[in-house]
Structures are given as structure tokens and as C-alpha cells.
PDB file of C-alpha atoms in Angstrom:
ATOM      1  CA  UNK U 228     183.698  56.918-103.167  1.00  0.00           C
ATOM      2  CA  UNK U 229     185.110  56.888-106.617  1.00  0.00           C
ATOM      3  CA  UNK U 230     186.663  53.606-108.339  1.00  0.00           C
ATOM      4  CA  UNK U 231     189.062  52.872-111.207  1.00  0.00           C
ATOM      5  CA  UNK U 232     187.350  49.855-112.325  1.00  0.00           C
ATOM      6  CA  UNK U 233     185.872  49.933-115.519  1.00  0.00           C
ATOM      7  CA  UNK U 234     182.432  49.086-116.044  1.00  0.00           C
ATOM      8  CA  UNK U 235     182.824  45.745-117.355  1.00  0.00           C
ATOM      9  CA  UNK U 236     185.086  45.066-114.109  1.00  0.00           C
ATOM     10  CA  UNK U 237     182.575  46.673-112.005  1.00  0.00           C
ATOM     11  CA  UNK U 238     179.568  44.291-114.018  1.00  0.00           C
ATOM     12  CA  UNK U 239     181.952  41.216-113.281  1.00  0.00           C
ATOM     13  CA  UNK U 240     181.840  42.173-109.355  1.00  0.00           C
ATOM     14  CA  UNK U 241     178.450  42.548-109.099  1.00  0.00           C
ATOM     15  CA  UNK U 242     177.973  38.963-110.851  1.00  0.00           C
ATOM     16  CA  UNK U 243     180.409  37.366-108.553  1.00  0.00           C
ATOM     17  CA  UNK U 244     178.082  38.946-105.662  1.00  0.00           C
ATOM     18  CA  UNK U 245     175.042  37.747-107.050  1.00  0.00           C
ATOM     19  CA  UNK U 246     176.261  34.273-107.615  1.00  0.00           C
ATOM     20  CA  UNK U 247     177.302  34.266-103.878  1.00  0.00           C
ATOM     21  CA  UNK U 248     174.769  35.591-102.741  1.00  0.00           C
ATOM     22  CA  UNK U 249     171.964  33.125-105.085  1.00  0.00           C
ATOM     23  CA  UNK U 250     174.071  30.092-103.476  1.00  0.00           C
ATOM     24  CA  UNK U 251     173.113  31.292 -99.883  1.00  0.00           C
ATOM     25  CA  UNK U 252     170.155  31.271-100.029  1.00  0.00           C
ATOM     26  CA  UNK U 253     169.207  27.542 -99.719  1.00  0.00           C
ATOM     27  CA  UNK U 254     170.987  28.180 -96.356  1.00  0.00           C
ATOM     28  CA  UNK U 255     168.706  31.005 -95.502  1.00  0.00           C
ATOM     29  CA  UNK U 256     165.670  29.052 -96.715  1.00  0.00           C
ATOM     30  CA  UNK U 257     166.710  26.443 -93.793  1.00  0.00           C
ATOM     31  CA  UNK U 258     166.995  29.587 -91.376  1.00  0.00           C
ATOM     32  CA  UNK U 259     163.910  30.268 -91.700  1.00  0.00           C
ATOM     33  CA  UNK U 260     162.666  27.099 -91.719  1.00  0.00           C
ATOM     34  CA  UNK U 261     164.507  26.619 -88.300  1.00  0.00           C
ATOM     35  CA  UNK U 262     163.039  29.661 -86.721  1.00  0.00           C
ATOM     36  CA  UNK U 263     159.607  29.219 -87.655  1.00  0.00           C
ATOM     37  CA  UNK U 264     160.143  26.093 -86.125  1.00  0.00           C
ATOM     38  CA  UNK U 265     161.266  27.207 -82.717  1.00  0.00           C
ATOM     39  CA  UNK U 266     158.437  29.801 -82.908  1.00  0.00           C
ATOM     40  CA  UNK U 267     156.137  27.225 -83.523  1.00  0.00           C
ATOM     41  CA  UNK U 268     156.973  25.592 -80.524  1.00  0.00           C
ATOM     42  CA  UNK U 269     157.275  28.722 -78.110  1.00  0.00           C
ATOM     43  CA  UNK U 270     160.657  30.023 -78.165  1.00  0.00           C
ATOM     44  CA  UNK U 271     159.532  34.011 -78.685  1.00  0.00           C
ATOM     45  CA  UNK U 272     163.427  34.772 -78.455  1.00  0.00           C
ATOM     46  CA  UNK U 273     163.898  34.416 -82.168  1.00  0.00           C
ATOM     47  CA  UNK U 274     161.920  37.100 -83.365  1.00  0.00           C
ATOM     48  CA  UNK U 275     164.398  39.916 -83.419  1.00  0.00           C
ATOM     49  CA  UNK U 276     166.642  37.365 -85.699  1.00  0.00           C
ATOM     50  CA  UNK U 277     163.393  36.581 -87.446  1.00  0.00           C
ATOM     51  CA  UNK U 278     163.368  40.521 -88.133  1.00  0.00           C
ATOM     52  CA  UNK U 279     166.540  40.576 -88.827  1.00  0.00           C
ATOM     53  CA  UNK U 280     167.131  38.550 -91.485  1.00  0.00           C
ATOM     54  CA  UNK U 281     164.173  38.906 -93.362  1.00  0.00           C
ATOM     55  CA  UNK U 282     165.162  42.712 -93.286  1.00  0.00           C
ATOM     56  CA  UNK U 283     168.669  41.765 -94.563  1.00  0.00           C
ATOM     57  CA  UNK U 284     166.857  39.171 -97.435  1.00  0.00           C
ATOM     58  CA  UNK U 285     164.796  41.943 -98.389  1.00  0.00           C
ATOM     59  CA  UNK U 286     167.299  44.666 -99.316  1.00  0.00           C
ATOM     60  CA  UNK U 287     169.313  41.783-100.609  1.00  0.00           C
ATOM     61  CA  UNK U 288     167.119  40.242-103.147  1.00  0.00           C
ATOM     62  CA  UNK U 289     166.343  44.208-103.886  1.00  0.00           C
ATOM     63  CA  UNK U 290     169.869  44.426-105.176  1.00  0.00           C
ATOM     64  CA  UNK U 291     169.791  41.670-106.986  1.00  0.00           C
ATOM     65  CA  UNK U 292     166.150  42.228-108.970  1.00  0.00           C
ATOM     66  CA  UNK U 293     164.629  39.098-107.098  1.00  0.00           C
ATOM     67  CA  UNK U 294     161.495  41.479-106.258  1.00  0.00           C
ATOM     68  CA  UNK U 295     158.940  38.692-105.384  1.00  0.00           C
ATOM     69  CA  UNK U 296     161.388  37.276-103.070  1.00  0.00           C
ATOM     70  CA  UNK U 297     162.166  40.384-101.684  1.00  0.00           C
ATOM     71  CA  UNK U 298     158.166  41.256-101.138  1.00  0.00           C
ATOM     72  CA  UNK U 299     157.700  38.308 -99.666  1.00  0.00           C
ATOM     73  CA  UNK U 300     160.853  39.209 -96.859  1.00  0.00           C
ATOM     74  CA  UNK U 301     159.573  42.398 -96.388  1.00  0.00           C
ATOM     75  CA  UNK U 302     156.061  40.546 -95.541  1.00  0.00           C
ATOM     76  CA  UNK U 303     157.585  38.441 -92.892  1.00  0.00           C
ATOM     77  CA  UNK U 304     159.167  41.196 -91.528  1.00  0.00           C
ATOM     78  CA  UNK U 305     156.387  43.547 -91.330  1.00  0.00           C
ATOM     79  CA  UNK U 306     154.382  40.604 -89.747  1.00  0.00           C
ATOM     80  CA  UNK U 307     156.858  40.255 -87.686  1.00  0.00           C
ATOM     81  CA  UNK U 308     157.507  43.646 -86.054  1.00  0.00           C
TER      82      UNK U 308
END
């Protein structure tokens, strides 16, 4: 789909989404945490979430050049499958 925005407008957007997105994840890094946990302690029924976001983190941190972060998502979702 074509746009109108220039590319410094279309740079500014894409730093507004990474600055969103870099101030999630200390709430993903407690998702995780709180799924492991559960898993650790039986509850199977979080895997497809488990899957699930670390897909999503992994084409996420993709986008945003965070490659060792987004290796290590695509790790715990290959485990995890």
C-alpha cells in the first residue's frame, strides 16, 4: 500500500514503534518468567502461549535489529514446538 509520508516521517514512526515496543519488553521478560514458572510446576496448558509469544518476540526483535534476542525467541520456540 503506498504512503504520503516522507521518509523522515516514515523514520520518526518506526522510532516511536521501537521505543514502544523496547518498553514492553520488561513486561514480556515477566511473561516468560511466569510461564516457565507454571511449566515448572505442571501446568502443560501454557505451551501454545509459550509458542506464541516467543514466535511474536522473535519477528519482533527481527524488526527492530535486536538479532540475539530474537535467536534466542526463536530457540524457545523451536524447543517448544
Amino acid at each position: 500500500m503506498p504512503t504520503n509520508k516522507s521518509p523522515e516521517q516514515l523514520q520518526q514512526a518506526m522510532e516511536k514503534l521501537q521505543t514502544r515496543f523496547l518498553s514492553k519488553l520488561r513486561l514480556k521478560a515477566e511473561l516468560f518468567a511466569d510461564i516457565s514458572q507454571q511449566l515448572e510446576s505442571g501446568i502443560l496448558t501454557t505451551f501454545p502461549e509459550l509458542i506464541n509469544e516467543a514466535h511474536q518476540l522473535a519477528g519482533s526483535c527481527g524488526t527492530f535489529q535486536l538479532n540475539h534476542l530474537g535467536m534466542l525467541a526463536r530457540h524457545i520456540e523451536t524447543i517448544a514446538l
